[in-house]
XYZ file of C-alpha atoms in Angstrom:
632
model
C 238.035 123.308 58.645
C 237.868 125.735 61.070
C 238.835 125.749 65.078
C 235.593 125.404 66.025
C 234.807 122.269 64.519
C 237.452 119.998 65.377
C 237.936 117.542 66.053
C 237.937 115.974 62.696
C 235.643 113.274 61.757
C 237.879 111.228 59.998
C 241.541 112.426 60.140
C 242.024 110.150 57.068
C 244.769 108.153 55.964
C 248.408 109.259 56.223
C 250.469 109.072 53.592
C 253.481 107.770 55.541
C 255.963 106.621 52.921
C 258.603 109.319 54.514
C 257.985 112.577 56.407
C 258.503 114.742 53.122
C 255.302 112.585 52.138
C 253.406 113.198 55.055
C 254.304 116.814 55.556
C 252.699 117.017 51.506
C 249.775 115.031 52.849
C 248.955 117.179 55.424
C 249.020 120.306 53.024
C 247.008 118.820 50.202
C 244.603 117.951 52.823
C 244.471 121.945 54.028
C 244.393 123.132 50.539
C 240.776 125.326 51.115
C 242.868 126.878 54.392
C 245.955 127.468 52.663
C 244.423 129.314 49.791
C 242.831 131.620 52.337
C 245.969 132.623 53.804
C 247.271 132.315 50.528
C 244.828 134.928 49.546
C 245.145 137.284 52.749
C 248.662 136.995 52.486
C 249.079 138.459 49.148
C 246.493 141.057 49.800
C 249.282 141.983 52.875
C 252.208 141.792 51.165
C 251.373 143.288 48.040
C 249.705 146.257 50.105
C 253.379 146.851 51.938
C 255.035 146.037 48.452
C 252.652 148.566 47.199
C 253.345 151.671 50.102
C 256.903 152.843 48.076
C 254.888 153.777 44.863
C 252.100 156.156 47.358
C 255.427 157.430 48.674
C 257.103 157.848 45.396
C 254.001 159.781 44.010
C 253.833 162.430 46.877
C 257.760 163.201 46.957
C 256.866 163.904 43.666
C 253.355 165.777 43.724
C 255.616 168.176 46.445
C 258.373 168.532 43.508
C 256.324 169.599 40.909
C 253.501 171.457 43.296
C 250.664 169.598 42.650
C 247.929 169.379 45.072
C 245.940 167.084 43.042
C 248.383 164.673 42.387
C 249.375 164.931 45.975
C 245.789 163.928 47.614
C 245.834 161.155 45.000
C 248.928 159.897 46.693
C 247.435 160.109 50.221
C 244.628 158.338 49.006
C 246.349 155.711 47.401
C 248.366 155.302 50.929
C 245.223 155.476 52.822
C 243.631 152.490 50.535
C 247.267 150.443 51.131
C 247.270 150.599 54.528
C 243.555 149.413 55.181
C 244.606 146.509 52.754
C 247.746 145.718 54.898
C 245.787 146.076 58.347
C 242.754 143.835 56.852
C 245.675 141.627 55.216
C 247.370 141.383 58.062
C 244.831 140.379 60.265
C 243.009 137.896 58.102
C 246.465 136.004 57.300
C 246.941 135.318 61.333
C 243.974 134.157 61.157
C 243.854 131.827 58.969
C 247.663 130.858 59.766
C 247.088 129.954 63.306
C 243.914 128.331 61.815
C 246.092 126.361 59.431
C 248.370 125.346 62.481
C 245.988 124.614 64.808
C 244.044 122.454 62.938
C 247.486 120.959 61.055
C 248.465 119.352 64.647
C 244.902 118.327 65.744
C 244.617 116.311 62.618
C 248.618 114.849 63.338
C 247.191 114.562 67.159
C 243.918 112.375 66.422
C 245.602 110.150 64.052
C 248.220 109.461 66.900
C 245.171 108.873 68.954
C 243.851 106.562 66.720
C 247.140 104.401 65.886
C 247.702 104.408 70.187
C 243.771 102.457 70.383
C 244.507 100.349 67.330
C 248.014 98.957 68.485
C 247.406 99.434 72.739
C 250.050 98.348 74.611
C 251.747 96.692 71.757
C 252.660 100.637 70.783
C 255.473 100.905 73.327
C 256.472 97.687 72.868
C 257.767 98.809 69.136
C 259.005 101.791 70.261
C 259.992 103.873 72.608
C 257.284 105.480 74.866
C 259.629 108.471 74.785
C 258.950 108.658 71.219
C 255.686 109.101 71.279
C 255.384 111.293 73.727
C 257.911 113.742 71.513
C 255.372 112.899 68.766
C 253.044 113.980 70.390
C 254.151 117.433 72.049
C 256.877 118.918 70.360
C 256.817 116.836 67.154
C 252.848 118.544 66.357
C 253.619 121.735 66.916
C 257.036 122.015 64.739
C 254.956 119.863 61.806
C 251.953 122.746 62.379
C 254.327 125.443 62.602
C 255.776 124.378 58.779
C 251.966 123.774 57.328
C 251.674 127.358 58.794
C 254.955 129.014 57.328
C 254.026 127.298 54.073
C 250.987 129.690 52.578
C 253.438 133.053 54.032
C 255.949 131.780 52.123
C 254.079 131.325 49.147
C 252.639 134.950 49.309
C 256.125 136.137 50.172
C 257.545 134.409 46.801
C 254.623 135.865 44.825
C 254.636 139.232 45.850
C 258.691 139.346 45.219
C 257.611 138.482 41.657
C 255.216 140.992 41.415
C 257.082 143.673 43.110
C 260.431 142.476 40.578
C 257.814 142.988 36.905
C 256.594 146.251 38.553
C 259.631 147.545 39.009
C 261.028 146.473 35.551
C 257.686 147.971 34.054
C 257.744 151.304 36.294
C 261.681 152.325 36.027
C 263.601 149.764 34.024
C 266.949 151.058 34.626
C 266.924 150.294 38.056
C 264.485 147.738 37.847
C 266.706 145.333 36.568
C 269.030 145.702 39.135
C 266.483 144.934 41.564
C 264.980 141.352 39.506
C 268.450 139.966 39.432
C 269.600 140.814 43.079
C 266.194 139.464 44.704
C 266.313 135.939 43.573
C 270.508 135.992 44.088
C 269.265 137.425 48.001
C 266.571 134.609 47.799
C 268.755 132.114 46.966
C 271.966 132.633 48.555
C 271.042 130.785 51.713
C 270.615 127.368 50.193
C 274.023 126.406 51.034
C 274.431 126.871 54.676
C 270.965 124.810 54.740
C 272.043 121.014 55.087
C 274.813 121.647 57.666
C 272.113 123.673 59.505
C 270.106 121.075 59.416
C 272.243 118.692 60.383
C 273.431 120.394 63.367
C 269.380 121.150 64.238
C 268.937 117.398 63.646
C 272.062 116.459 66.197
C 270.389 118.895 68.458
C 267.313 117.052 68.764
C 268.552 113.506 69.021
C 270.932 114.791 72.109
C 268.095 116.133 73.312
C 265.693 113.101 73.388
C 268.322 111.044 74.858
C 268.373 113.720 77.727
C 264.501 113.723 77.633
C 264.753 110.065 77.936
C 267.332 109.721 80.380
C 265.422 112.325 82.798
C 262.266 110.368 82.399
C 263.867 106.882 83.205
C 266.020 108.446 86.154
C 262.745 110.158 87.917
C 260.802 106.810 87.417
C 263.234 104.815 88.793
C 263.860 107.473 91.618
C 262.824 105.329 94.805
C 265.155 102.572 93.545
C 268.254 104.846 92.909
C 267.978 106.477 96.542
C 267.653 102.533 97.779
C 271.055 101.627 96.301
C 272.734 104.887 96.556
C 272.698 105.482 92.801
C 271.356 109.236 92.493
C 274.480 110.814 92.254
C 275.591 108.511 89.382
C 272.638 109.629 87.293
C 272.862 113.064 87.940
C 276.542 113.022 86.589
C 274.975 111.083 83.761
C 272.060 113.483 82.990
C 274.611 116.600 83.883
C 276.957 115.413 81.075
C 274.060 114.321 78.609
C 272.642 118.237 79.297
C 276.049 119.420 78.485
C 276.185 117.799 75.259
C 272.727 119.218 74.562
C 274.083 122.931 75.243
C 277.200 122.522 72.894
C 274.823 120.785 70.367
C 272.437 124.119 70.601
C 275.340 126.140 70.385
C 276.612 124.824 67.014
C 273.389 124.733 65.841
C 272.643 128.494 66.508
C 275.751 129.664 65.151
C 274.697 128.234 61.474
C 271.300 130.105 61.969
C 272.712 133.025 63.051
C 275.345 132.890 59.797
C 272.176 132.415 57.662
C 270.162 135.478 59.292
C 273.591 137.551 58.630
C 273.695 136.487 55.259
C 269.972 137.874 54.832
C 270.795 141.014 56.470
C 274.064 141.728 54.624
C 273.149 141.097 51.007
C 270.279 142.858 51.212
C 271.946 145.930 52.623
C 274.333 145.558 49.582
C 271.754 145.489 47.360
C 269.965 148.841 48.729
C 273.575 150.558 48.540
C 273.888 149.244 45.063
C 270.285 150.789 44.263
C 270.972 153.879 46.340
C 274.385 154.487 43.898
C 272.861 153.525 40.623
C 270.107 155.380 41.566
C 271.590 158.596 42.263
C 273.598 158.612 39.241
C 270.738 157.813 37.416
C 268.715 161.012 38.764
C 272.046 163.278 38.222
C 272.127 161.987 34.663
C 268.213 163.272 34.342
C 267.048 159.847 33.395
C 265.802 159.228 36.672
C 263.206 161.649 38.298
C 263.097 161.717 42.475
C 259.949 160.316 42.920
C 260.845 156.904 41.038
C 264.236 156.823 43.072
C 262.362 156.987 45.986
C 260.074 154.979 44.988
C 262.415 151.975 44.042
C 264.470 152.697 47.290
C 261.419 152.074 49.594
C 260.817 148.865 47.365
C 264.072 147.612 48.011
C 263.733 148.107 51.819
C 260.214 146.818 52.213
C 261.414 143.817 50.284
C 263.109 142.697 53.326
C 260.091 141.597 54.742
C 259.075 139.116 52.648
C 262.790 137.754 52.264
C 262.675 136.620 55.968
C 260.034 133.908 55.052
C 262.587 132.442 53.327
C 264.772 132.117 55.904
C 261.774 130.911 58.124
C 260.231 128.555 55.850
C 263.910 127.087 55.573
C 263.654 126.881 58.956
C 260.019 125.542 59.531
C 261.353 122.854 57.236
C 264.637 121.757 59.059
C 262.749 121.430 62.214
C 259.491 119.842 60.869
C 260.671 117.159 58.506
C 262.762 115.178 60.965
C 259.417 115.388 63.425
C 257.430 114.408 60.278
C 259.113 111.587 59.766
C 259.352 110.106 63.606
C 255.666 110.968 63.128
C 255.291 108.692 60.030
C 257.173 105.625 61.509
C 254.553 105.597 64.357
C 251.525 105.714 62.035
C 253.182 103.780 60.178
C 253.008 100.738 61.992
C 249.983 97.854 61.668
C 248.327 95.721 64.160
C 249.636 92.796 61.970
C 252.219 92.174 59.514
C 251.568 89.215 57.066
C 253.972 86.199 56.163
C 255.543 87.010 52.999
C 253.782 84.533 50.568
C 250.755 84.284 52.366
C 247.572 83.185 50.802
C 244.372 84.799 51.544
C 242.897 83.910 54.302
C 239.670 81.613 54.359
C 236.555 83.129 54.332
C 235.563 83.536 58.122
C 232.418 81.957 59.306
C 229.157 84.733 59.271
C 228.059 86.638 61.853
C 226.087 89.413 62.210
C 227.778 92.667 60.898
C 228.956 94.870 63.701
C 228.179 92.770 66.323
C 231.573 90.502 67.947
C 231.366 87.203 67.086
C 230.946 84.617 69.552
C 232.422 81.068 70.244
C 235.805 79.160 71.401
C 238.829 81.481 71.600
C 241.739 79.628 69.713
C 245.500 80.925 69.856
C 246.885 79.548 65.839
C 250.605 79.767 67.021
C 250.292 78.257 70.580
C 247.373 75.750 69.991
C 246.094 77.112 73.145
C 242.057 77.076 73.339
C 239.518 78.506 75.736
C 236.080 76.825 75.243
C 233.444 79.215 75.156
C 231.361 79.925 78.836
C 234.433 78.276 80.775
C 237.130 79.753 83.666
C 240.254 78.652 81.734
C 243.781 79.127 83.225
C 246.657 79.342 81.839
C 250.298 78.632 83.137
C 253.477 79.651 81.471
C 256.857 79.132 82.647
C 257.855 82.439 81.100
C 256.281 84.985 82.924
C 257.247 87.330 79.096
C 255.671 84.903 77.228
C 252.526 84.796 78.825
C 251.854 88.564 77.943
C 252.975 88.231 74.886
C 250.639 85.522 74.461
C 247.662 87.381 76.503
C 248.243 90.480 73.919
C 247.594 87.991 70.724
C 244.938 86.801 72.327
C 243.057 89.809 72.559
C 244.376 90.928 68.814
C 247.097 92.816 69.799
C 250.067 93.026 67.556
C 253.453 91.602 70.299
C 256.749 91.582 68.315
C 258.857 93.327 65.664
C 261.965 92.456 65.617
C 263.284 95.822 64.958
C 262.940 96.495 68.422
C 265.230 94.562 70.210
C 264.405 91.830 72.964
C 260.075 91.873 71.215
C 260.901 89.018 69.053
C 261.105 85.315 70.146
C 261.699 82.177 67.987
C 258.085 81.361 69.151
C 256.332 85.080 67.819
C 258.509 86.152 64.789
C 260.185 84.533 62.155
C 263.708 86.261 60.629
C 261.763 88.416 58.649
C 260.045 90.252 61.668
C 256.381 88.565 60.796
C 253.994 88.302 63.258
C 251.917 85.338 63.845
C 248.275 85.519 63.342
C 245.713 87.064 65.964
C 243.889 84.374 68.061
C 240.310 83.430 66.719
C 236.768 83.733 68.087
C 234.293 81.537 66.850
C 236.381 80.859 63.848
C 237.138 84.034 62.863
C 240.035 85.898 63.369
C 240.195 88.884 65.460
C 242.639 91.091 63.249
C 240.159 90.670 60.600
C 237.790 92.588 62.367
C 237.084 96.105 62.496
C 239.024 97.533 65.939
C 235.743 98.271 67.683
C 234.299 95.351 67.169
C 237.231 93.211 68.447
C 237.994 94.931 71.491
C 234.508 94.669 72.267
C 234.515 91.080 71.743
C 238.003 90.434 73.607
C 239.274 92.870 76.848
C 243.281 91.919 78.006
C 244.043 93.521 81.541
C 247.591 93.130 81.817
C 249.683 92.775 85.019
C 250.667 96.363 85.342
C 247.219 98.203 84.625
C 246.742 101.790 84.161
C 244.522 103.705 87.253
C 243.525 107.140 85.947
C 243.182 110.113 88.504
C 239.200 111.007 88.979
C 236.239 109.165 91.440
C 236.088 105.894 91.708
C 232.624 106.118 90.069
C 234.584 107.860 87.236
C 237.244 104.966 86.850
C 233.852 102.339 86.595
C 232.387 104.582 84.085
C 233.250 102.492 81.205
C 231.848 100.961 77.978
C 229.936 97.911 79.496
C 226.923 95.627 78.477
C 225.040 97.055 81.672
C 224.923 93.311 82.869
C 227.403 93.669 85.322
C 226.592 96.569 88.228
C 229.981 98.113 90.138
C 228.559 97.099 93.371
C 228.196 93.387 92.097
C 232.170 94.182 90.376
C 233.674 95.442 93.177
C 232.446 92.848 96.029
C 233.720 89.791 93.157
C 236.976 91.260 93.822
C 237.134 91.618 97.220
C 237.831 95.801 97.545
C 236.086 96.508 100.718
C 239.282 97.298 102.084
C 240.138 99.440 99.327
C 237.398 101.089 99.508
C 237.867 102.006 102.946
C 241.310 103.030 102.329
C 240.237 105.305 99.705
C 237.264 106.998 102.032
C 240.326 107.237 105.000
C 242.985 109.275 102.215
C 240.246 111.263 101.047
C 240.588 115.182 101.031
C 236.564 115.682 101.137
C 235.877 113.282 103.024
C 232.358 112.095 101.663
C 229.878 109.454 102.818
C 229.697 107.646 99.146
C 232.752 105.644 98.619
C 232.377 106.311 94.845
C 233.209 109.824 95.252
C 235.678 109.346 96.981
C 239.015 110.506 94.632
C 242.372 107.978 93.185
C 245.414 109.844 92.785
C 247.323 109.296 89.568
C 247.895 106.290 88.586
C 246.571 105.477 92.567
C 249.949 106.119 94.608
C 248.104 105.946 97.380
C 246.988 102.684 96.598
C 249.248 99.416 97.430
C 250.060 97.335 94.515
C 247.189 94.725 95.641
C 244.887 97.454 96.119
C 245.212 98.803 92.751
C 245.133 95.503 91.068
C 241.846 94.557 92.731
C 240.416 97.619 91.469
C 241.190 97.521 87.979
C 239.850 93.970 88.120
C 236.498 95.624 89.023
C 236.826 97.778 86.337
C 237.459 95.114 83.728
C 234.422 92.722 85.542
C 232.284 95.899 85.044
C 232.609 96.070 81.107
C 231.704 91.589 80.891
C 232.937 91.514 77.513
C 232.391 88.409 75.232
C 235.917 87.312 76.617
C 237.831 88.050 79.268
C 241.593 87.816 79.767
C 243.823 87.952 82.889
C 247.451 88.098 83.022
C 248.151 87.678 86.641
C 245.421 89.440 88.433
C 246.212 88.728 92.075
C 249.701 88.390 91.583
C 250.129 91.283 94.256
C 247.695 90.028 96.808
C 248.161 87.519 99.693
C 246.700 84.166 99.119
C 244.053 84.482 101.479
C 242.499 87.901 99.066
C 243.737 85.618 96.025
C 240.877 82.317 97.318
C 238.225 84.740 97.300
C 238.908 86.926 94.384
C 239.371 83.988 91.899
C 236.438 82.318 93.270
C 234.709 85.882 92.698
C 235.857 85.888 89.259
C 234.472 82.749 88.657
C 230.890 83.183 89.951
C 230.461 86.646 88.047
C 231.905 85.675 85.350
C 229.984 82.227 84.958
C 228.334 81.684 81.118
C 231.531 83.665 79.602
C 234.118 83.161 78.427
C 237.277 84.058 80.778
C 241.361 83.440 80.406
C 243.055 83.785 83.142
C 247.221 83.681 82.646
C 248.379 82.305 86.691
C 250.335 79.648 88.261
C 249.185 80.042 91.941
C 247.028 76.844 92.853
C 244.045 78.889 94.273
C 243.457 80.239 91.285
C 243.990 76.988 89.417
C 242.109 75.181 91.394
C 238.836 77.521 90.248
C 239.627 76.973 86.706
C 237.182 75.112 84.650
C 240.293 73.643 82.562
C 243.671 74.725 82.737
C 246.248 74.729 79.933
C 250.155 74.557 80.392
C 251.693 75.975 77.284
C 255.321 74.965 77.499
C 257.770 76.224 74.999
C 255.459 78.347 72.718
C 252.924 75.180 72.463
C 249.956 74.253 74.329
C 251.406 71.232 76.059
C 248.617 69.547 78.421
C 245.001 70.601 79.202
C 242.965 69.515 81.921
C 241.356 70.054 85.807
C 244.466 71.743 87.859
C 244.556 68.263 90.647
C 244.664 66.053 87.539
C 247.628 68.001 86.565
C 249.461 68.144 88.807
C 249.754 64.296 89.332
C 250.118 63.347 85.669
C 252.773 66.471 84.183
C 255.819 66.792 85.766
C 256.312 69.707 83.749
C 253.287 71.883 85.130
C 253.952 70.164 88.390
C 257.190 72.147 88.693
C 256.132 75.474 87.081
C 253.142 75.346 89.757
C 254.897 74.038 92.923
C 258.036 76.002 91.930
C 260.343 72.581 92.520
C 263.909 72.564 91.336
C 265.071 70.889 88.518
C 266.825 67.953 91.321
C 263.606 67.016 92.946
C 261.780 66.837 89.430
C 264.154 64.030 88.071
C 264.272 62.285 91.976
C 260.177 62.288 91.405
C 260.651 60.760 88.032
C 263.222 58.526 89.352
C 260.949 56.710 91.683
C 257.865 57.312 89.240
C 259.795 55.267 86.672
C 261.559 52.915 89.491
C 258.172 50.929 90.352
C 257.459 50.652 86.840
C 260.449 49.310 85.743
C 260.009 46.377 88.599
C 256.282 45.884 87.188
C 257.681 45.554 83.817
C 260.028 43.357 84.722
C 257.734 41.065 87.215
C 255.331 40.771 84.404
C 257.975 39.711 81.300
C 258.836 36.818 84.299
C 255.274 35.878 84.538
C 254.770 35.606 80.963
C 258.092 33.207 80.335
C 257.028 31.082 82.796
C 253.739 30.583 81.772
């Protein structure tokens, strides 16, 4: 794989087990890339490993007065250095090749697992935490995959370097084959607490991360209550920490590059001594001391990728393994003891089934073609139970405050995806059910660009953006956005949004990512409060709107305002996790106390004074009738 053709085609499957796993996944998946550096790096390495013996031989062509042997030398050095330059070129090469396309393949599989899971991502764990994924977390795991093939060459060539010596001048090659792999290996030691001080580093520093991200989001609040002093102190002290953290954790590297320059140096003097004793005794000519001195020294080089690879890997394996627990997670996680599922009912591969959308845990169902509204006393319940209904994985109970009595069971599974026609969305393949099923939640997403841009989405073509944008009612918006805009152009839809459209009210942006979600006319269509920021005059016409454009499909709307009820085909109360009552909105609201006080927003006092007299006049029926019948 080279730069030029990513991005991948199919990342593949992780191997996810633990970040050890995954960082061997990603490498056996490289293993054409790393060969090449592999290949380039040895070529380097040996060529630098192989500059003392061109040196050696011309000291000692100018002893003995050769000229011969002396242009053989400068030939030989000649031929080493083109093989270092070409070497060293090739191996950055395909190193930053091996990076590059190490983190692209981490990035696209993050990609992927962010579509499969959607909003139900953040929801099992921290949005901070992918984001560190998926900036700093790539580029330490690419940085390792890249370190790995040096190191490898680095290793090799020490090996070769060690038997040449041995073979060229044993005396002092011996010295040199037990001191490398004692220089090699003398690190190991200092390793865990440096890692453990790197690792303390980085958790001090995501809280910080964290902290800064929540403080500046909730920065319009904090000035509101006085509070921005408070947070700096807190994001001030959390820094702090940080700093000592780095500190300590600099220190241990800083030991471990002394260490590498220290022993080494010890082991040159110890050459340099032998050496020269050797050559006074006459068993050593010049030209091999030399020779086995510039070795020595040049073997430096390729003992730093020790330190770096040890390095690489301190950094990379705790990001590797926050990397793995995000891929690691599923849309759905199955009831221990589970039988198979039934076979689903056929349909045509590829294409999204069709039919009445059922909810398993909730009993909720939305007749196929019909405007059904739902209401939910729990305003966290209803999203959780709009996400399941589009296939969306909603609680783990590792995270805290996901998992309710009415999603998970003590063993953190997840209830089963709503159906369509029968079959059941997670079952699926992910295209094909979020092409049969869109969820706009309450809070949607506006992305900077043209408002022709933002309606440039995967649609059936059925639907025009005119037609999407007059259903819910943005004429004002879209005078607003031709008012705020910089170019000022005649066609509102090129007119720009902002990010996330902060120049947008609340209603404003609402109403627009309505349009956008009327635009697409999916199979099914579901709502979680979509004019819960409008006034109720805006509200009337937009659910009515809804209704017409969306008439023949299937749409679920999660409200309890009564002019959006009172559009609904059928509306559903689901009280305490189960579909309570079904039925027109008016019908209701005279028979169900309970949806009559999640709709009207009455207190608990006047629903038992309205029971009260509901059940007074019946009582005094009751009792008129068992009268009537003891008399007759």
């Amino acid at each position: 794989m080279q730069i030029r053709d990513l991005p991948y085609p199919d990342p593949g499957i992780p191997d996810v087990r633990s970040g050890p796993r995954f960082l061997y996944w990603l490498g056996r998946n490289q293993l054409g890339g790393q060969l090449k550096s592999l290949s380039w790096g040895l070529l380097h390495q040996c060529g630098v490993a192989g500059l003392p013996l061109g040196v050696g031989l011309a000291v000692q062509a100018v002893v003995d007065g050769s000229g011969r042997s002396l242009a053989l030398a400068a030939g030989l050095i000649a031929l080493l250095g083109a093989a270092v330059a070409l070497g060293d070129t090739m191996l950055h090469r395909t190193a930053v090749t091996n990076w590059i396309t190490a983190a692209a393949r981490v990035q696209q599989l993050l990609a992927r697992k962010t579509a499969e899971l959607g909003s139900a991502l953040t929801r099992r764990v921290a949005a901070g935490e992918v984001v560190a994924v998926s900036t700093g977390d790539v580029e330490k795991i690419g940085w390792f995959v890249e370190a790995l093939s040096r190191f490898a060459a680095a290793a090799l060539t020490l090996v070769v370097v060690c038997v040449g010596l041995l073979v060229y001048q044993p005396a002092l090659g011996i010295v040199v084959a037990i001191g490398v792999p004692v220089l090699a290996l003398a690190v190991l030691p200092l390793l865990p607490k440096a890692t453990r001080r790197a690792d303390a580093q980085r958790e001090l520093a995501g809280k910080a991360t964290e902290l800064a991200s929540d403080t500046v989001a909730g920065l319009r609040v904090l000035r509101g209550i006085g509070g921005e002093e408070l947070f700096l102190g807190r994001y001030r002290d959390a820094s702090q920490q940080v700093r000592r953290a780095a500190v300590r954790s600099a220190r241990m590297w800083a030991l471990i590059s002394a260490v590498q320059v220290l022993l080494p140096g010890l082991l040159l003097i110890t050459v340099v001594v032998y050496g020269a004793k050797l050559t006074l005794d006459g068993r050593v000519a010049v030209g091999e001391l030399v020779t086995v001195y510039s070795a020595v020294t040049l073997l430096l080089y390729p003992l730093r990728h020790f330190e770096e690879i040890a390095m690489a890997y301190s950094f990379s394996r705790p990001s590797a393994q926050r990397a793995a627990r995000v891929l690691s997670l599923e849309r759905t996680a199955p009831a221990p003891g589970d039988e198979a599922p039934a076979p689903a009912p056929a349909h045509a591969p590829g294409e999204p089934p069709s039919g009445d959308l059922y909810d398993p845990a909730t009993g909720l169902l939305a007749p196929a073609g019909l405007f059904t509204a739902v209401v939910c006393g729990d305003p966290d319940l209803a999203g959780r139970l709009a996400e399941r209904l589009g296939g969306h994985a909603t609680s783990d109970t590792s995270v805290p405050g996901t998992a309710t009595d009415a999603d998970a069971d003590a063993d953190g599974w997840t209830p089963p995806s709503a159906l369509l026609g029968g079959v059941a969305l997670d079952d699926l393949p992910l295209m094909t059910a979020r092409g049969a099923v869109l969820v706009q939640d309450k809070d949607p997403v506006l992305l900077s660009g043209t408002l022709a841009e933002l309606l440039d989405v995967p649609a059936s073509g059925q639907v025009s953006a005119a037609d999407a944008l007059d259903a819910a009612q943005c004429e004002d918006v879209l005078a607003a956005l031709a008012q705020t805009s910089a170019d000022r152009v005649d066609d509102p839809m090129r007119t720009r949004i902002t990010e996330r459209g902060r120049s947008l009210s609340g209603g404003q942006r609402q109403r627009l990512a309505l349009a956008r979600s009327l635009v697409t006319d999916p199979e099914v269509l579901v709502l979680d409060e979509p004019t819960s920021a409008v006034d109720s005059h805006t509200e009337a016409r937009v659910a009515a709107g809804v209704k017409r454009l969306r008439t023949g499909r299937t749409t679920v709307v999660f409200a309890s305002s009564p002019l959006v009820l009172d559009q609904a085909d059928r509306v559903v109360l689901v009280h305490e996790g189960e579909a309570a009552a079904a039925g027109p909105h008016r019908e209701l609201l005279h028979t169900d106390p309970r949806y009559r006080a999640v709709v009207t927003r009455e207190t608990d006092a006047e629903g038992a004074e309205d029971a009260a007299k509901a059940a007074v006049p019946g009582a005094v029926r009751h009792g008129v009738r068992e009268e009537i019948e003891e008399s007759a």
